[in-house]
Coordinates of C-alpha atoms in Angstrom, one line a residue:
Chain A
X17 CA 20.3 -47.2 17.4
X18 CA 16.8 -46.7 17.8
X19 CA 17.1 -43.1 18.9
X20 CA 19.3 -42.4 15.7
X21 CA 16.2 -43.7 13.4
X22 CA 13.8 -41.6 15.1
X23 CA 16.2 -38.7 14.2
X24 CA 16.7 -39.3 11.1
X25 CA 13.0 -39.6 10.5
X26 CA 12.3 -36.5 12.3
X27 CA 14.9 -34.4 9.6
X28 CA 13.5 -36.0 6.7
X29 CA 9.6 -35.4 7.8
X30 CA 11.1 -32.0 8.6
X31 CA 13.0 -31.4 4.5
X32 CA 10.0 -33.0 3.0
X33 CA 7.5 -30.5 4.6
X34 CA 10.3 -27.6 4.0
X35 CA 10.2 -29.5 0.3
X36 CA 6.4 -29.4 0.0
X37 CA 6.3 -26.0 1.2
X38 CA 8.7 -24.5 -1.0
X39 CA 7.7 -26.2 -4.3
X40 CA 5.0 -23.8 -5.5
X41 CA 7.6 -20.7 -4.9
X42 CA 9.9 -22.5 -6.5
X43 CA 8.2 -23.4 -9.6
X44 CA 6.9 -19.7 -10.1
X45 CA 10.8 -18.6 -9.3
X46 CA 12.1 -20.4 -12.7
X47 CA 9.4 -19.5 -14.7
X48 CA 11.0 -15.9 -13.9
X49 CA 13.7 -14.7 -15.9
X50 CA 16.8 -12.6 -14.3
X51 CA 17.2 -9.1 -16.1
X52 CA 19.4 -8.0 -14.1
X53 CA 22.4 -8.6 -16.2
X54 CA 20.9 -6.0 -18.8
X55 CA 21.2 -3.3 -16.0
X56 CA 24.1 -2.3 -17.7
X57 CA 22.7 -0.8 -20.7
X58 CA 20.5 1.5 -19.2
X59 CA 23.1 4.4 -19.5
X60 CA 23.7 4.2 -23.2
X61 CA 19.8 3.7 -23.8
X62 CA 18.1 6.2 -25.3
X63 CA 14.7 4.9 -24.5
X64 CA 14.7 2.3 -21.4
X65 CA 11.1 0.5 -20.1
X66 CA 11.1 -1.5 -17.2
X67 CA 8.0 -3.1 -16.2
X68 CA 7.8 -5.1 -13.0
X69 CA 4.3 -6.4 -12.6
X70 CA 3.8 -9.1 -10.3
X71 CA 1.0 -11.0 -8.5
X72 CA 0.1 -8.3 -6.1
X73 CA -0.4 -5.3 -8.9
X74 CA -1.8 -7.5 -10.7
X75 CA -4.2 -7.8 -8.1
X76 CA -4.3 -4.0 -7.4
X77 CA -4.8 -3.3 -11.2
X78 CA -7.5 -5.9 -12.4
X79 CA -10.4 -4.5 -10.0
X80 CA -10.2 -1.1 -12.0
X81 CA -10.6 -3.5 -15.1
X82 CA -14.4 -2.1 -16.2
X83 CA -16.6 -5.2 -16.3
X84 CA -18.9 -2.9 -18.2
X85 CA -16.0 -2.3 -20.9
X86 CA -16.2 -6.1 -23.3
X87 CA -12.6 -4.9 -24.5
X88 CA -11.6 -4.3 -20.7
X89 CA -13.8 -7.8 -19.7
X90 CA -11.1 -9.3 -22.5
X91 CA -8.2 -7.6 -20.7
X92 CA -9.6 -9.4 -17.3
X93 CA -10.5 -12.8 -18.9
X94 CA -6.7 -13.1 -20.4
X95 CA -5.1 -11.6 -17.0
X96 CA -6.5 -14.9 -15.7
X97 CA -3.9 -16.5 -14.6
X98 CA -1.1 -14.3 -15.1
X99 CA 1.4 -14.1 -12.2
X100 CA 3.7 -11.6 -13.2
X101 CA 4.4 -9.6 -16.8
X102 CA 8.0 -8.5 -16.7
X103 CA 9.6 -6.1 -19.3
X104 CA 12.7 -4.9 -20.3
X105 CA 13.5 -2.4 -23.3
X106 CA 15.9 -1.0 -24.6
X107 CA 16.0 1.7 -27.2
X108 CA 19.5 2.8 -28.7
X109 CA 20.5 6.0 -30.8
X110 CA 23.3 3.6 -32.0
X111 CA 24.5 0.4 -33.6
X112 CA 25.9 -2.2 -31.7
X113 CA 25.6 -0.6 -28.3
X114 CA 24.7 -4.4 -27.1
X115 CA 26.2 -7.4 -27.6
X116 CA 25.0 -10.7 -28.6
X117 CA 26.4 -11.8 -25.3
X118 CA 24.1 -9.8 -23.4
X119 CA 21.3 -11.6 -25.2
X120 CA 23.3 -14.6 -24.6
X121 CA 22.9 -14.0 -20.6
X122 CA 18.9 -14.2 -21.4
X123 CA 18.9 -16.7 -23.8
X124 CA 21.0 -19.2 -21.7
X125 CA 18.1 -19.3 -18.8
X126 CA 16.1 -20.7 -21.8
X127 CA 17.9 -23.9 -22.0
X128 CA 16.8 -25.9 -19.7
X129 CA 14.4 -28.6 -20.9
X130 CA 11.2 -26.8 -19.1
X131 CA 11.6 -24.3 -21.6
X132 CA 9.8 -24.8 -25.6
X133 CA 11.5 -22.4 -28.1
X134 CA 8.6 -22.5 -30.4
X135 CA 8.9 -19.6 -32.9
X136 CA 12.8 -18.1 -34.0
X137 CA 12.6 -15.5 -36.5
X138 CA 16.0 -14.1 -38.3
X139 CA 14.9 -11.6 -40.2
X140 CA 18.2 -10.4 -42.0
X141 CA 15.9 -8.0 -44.6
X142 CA 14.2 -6.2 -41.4
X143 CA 17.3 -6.7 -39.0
X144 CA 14.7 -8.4 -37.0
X145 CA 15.3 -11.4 -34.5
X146 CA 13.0 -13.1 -32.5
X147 CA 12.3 -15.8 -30.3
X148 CA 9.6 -17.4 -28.5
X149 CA 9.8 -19.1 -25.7
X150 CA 7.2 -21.2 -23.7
X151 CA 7.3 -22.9 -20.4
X152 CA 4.5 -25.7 -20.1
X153 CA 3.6 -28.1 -17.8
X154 CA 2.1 -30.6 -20.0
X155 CA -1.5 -29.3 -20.2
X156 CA -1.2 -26.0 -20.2
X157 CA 1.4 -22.7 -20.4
X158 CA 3.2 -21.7 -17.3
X159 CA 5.5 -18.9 -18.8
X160 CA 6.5 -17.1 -21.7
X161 CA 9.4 -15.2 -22.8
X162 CA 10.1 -12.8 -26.0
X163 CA 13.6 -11.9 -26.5
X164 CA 13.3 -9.2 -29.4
X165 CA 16.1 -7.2 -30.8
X166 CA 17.5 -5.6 -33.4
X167 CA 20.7 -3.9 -33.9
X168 CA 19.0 -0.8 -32.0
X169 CA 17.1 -2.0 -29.8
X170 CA 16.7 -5.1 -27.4
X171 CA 13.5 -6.1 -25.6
X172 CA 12.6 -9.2 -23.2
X173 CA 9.2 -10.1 -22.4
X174 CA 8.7 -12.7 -19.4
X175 CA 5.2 -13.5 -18.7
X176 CA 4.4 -15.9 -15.8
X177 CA 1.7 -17.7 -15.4
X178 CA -0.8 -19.3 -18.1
X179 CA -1.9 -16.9 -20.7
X180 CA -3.6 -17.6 -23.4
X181 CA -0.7 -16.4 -26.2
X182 CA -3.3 -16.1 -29.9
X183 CA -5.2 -13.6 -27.3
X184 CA -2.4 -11.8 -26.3
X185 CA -1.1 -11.7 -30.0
X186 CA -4.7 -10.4 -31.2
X187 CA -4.5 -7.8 -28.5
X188 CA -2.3 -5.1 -30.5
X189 CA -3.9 -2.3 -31.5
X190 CA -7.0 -3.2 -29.5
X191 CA -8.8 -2.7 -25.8
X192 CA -7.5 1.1 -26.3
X193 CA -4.3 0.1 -26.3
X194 CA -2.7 1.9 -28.9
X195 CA -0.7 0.0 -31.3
X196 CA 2.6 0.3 -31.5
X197 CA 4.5 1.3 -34.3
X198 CA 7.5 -1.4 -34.4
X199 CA 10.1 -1.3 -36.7
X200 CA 9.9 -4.2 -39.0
X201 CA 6.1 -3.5 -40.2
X202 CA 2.8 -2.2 -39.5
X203 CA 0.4 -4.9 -38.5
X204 CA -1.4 -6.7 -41.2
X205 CA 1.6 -5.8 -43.5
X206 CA 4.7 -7.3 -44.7
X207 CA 7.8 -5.6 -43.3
X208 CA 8.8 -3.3 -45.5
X209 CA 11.5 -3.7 -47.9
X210 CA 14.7 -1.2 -47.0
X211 CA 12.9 -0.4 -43.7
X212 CA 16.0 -1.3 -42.0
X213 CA 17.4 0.1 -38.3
Chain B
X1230 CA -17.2 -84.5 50.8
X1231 CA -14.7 -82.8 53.9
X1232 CA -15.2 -79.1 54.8
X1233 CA -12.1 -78.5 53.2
X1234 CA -14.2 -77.5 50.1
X1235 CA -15.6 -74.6 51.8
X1236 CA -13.2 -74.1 54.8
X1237 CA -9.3 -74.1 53.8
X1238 CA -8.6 -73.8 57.5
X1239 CA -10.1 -77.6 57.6
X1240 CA -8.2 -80.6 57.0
X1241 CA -7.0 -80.9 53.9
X1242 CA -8.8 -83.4 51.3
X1243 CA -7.0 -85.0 48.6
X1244 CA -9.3 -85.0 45.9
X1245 CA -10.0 -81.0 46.9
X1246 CA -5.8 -80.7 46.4
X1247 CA -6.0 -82.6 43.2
X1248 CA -8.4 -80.4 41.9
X1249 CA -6.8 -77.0 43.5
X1250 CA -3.2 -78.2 41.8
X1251 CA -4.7 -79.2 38.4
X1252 CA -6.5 -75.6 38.7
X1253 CA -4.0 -73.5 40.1
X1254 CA -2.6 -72.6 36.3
X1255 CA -6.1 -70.5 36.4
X1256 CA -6.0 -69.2 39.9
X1257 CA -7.0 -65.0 40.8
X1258 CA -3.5 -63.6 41.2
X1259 CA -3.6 -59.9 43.1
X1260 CA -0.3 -58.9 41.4
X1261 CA -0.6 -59.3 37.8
X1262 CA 2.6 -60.8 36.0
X1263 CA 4.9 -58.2 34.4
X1264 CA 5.4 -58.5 30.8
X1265 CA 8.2 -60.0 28.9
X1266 CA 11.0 -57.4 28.8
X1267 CA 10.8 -57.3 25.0
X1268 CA 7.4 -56.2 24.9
X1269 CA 8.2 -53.6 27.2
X1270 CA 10.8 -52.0 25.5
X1271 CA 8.6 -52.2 22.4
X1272 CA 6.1 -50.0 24.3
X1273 CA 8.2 -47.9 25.5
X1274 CA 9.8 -47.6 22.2
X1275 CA 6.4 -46.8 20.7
X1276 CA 5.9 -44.1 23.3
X1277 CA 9.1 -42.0 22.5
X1278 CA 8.4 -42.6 18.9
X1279 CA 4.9 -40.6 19.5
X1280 CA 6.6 -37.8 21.2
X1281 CA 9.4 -37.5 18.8
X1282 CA 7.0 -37.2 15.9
X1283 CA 4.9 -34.8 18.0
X1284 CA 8.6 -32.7 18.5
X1285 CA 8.9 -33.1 14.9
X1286 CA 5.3 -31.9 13.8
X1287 CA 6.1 -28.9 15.9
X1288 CA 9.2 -27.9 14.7
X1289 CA 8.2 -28.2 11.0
X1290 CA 5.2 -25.8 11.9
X1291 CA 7.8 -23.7 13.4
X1292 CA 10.1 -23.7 10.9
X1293 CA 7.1 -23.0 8.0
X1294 CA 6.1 -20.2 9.8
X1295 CA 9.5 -19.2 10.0
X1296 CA 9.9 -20.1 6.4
X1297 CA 7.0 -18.2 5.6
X1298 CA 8.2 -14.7 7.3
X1299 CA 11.5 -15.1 5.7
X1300 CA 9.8 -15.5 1.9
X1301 CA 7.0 -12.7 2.9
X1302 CA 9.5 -9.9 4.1
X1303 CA 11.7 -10.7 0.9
X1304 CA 8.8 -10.7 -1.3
X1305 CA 7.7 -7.5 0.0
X1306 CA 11.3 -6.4 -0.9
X1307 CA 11.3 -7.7 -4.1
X1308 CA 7.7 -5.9 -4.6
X1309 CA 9.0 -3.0 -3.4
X1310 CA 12.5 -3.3 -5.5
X1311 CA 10.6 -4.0 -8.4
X1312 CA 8.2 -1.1 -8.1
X1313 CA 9.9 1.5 -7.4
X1314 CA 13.2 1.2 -9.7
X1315 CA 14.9 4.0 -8.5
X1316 CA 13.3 5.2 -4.7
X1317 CA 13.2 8.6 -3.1
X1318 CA 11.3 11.3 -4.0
X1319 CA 7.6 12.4 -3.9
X1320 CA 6.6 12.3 -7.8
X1321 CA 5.2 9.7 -9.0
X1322 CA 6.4 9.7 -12.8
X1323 CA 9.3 11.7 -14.3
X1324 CA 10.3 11.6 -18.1
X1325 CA 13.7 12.7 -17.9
X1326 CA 15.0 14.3 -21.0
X1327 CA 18.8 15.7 -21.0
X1328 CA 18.8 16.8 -24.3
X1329 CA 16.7 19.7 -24.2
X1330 CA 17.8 21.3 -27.4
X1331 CA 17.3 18.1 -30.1
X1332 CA 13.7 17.4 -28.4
X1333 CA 12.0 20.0 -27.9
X1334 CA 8.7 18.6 -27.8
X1335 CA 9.8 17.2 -24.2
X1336 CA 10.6 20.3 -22.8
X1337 CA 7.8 19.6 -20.1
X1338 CA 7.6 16.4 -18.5
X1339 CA 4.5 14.7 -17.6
X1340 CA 3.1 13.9 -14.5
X1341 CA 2.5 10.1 -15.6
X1342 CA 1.0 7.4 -13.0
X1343 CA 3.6 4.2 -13.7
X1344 CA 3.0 5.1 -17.6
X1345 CA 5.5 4.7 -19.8
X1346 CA 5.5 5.6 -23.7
X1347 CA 7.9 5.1 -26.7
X1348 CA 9.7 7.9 -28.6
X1349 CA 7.2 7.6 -31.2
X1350 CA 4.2 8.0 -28.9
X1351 CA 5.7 11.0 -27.2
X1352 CA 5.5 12.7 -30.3
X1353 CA 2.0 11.9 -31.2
X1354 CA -0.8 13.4 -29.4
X1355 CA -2.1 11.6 -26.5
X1356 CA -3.4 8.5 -27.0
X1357 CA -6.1 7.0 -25.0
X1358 CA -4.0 4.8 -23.0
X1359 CA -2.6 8.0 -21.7
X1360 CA -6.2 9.8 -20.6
X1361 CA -5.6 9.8 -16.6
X1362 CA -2.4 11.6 -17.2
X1363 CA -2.3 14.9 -15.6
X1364 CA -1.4 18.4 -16.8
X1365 CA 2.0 18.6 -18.4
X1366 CA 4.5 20.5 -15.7
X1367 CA 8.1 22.0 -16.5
X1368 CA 10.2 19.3 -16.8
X1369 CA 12.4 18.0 -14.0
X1370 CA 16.6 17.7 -13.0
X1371 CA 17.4 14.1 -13.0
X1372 CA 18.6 13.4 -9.4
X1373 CA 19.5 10.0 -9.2
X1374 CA 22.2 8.1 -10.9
X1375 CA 20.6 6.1 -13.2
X1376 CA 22.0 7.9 -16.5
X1377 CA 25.4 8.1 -15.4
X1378 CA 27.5 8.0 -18.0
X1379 CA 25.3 8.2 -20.6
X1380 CA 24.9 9.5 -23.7
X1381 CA 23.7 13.3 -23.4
X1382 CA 20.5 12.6 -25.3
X1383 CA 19.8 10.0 -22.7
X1384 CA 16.2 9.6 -22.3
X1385 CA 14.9 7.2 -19.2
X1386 CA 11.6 7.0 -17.8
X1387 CA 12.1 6.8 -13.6
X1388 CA 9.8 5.7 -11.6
X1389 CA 9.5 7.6 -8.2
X1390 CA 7.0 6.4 -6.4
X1391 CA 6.9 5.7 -2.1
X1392 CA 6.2 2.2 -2.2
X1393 CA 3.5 2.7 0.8
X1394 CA 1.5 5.1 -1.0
X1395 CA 1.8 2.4 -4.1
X1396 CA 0.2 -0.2 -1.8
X1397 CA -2.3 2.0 -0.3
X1398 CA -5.7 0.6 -2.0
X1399 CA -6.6 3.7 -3.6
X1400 CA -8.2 4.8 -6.5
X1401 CA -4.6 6.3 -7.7
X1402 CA -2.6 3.5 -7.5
X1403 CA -5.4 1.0 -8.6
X1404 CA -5.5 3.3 -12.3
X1405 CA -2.0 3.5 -11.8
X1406 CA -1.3 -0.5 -12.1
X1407 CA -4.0 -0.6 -14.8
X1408 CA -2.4 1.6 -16.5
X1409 CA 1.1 -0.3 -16.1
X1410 CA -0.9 -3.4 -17.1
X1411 CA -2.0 -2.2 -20.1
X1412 CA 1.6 -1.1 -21.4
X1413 CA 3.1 -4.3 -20.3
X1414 CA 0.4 -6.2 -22.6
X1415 CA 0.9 -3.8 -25.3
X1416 CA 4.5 -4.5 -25.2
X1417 CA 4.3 -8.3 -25.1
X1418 CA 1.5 -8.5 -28.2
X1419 CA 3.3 -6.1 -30.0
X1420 CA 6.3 -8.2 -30.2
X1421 CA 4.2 -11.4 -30.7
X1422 CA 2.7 -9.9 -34.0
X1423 CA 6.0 -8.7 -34.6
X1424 CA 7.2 -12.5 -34.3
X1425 CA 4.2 -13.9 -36.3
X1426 CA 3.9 -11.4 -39.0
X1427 CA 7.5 -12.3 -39.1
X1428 CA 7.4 -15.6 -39.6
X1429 CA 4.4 -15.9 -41.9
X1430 CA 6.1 -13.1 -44.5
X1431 CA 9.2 -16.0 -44.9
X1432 CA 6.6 -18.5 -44.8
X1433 CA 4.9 -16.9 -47.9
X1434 CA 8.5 -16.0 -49.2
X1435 CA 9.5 -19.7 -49.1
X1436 CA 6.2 -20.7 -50.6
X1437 CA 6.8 -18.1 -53.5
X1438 CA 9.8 -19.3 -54.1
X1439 CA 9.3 -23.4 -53.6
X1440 CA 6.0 -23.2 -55.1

């Protein structure tokens, strides 16, 4: 009887270090979205970006980061934190080339409580729709997704770790990055009226 | 007083006996009394708890560092899977462009370090983000299968890029993740203006007309 006590003790000391142990990679695993599923659309793409970066460019990058640049010093300061930027794009030539159910795929790894939709824009004038997603843990932001699209193109941001989003946001344009000119509006403009994809 | 005191060989004295038997509870035994057999298994009990603990402290080290080699090698894979998106070759960047005719302003591809741009930027002059970028070179044959089956003006940046030349910590490859950096945040703020300029043009919509 006794013997049987010990070994139960002895599995659960061992599944609560294998517990302990596992949390943190667990945690950072659900912040991260699956793309996989949007493999698929690749071939009928016109324009496809895939950006992987996780911890360890991260790491590899930020060094070359000029601390005698301020816009670069930004760059660093909001990188902070960041565990991964993850980026899927998809550019079509054509309408409906993807389906709301392949948005649906992204979208449904969303719905678990740890996940905030906090902005939902459905633009029917611009044929723009967008969500916002945050992932917090109470004090601060652990993740972020963006699922973009429009009837030609579709794009999901994931961004783990905490980032400091009105940064991010003020970052277009900026720190010689060159702004990109999405459809929907210039910055600091409405969307255009008729400016339709 | 009879030498019995002092000599037990001596007769015996019956106030010396009285004494001895009422102090005999308290009497120097050589063999010391074995403990209650309760106690003794309790001890014992303690002892293999001790060792078992010490057996299970050791295998949870062993199975963390086993834990550990398992969750490195696969996130070296995943790294490597999520570096290099389609592996082989010895370029590092190549825009593939299979519609030579209806773009001819990508007739030569560029030799990009993990860059990539949008249709509209490929059109525009260099922008800064773009300033490590190497001479342009005649453009490439797609050899891997990532545009099967796709449209003939398919147009998909590859990355080719040995993952152990990616890892070296080199100059290259340091610029090289900057570089992807940088696109990545463009990306993500572009589409968070996008979101917010969005947003605040209902907003002011809704206002105009619930005023």
């Amino acid at each position: 009887m006794k013997v049987k006590a010990f070994s139960i003790l002895k599995l659960f000391s061992l599944l609560l270090l294998i517990l302990i142990a596992a949390t943190p990679a667990w945690a950072q695993s659900t912040s991260r979205l699956q793309l996989d599923s949007l493999d698929h659309l690749t071939p009928k793409a016109s324009q496809t970006i895939v950006i992987n970066i996780d911890e360890r460019v991260l790491k590899l990058g930020a060094p070359f980061l000029k601390s005698t640049d301020p816009n670069e010093v930004k760059i660093k300061e909001l990188l902070d934190g960041v565990k991964g930027i993850y980026v899927k794009s998809f550019m079509f030539e054509k309408e409906g080339e993807f389906s709301e159910a392949d948005v649906q795929v992204v979208r449904s790894q969303l719905n678990s409580p740890d996940w905030l939709k906090i902005v939902e824009v459905r633009s029917q004038k611009e044929g723009e729709n967008i969500d916002v997603f945050i992932k917090t843990d109470n004090t601060k932001i652990e993740g972020i997704a963006v699922i973009a699209f429009n009837s030609k193109e579709l794009t999901v941001v994931n961004i783990i770790g905490s980032v400091d989003m009105d940064k991010l946001r003020q970052m277009e344009g900026q720190f010689g990055i060159p702004e990109l000119e999405l459809e929907g509006g210039s910055k600091g403009d409405e969307p255009q009226p008729g400016k339709k994809n | 007083m009879s030498d019995y005191l002092w000599d037990p060989s001596a007769e015996a004295d019956p106030e010396v006996e009285e004494f001895e038997e009422a102090l005999s509870c308290i009497r120097y035994r050589a063999n010391t009394s074995k403990l209650p057999e309760r106690l003794e298994s309790a001890i014992g009990a303690r002892h293999t708890f001790r060792s078992s603990h010490l057996f299970a402290v050791a295998a949870s080290v062993a199975l963390l560092m086993l834990a550990f080699g398992v969750w490195l090698s696969w996130n070296n894979y995943q790294k490597q899977a999520s570096l290099v998106q389609v592996a082989g070759g010895n370029q590092n960047y190549v825009l593939r462009d299979e519609a030579p005719k209806t773009n001819a302003g990508f007739e030569q591809s560029r030799d990009m370090i993990l860059t990539t741009e949008t249709t509209s930027e490929l059109q525009k002059p260099r922008p800064k983000l773009q300033r490590n970028a190497t001479p342009r070179k005649p453009l490439e044959k797609p050899d891997n299968g990532y545009n099967n089956g796709g449209s003939a003006s398919s147009r998909v940046m590859v990355t080719k890029m040995p993952v152990r030349n990616l890892y070296a910590s080199n100059a290259v490859n340091g610029e090289a993740a900057k570089e992807q950096i940088m696109l990545a945040l463009q990306i993500s703020s572009a589409k968070l203006s996008l979101a917010q300029r969005l947003a605040q043009g209902n907003a002011a919509r809704q206002s105009k007309l619930n005023p």
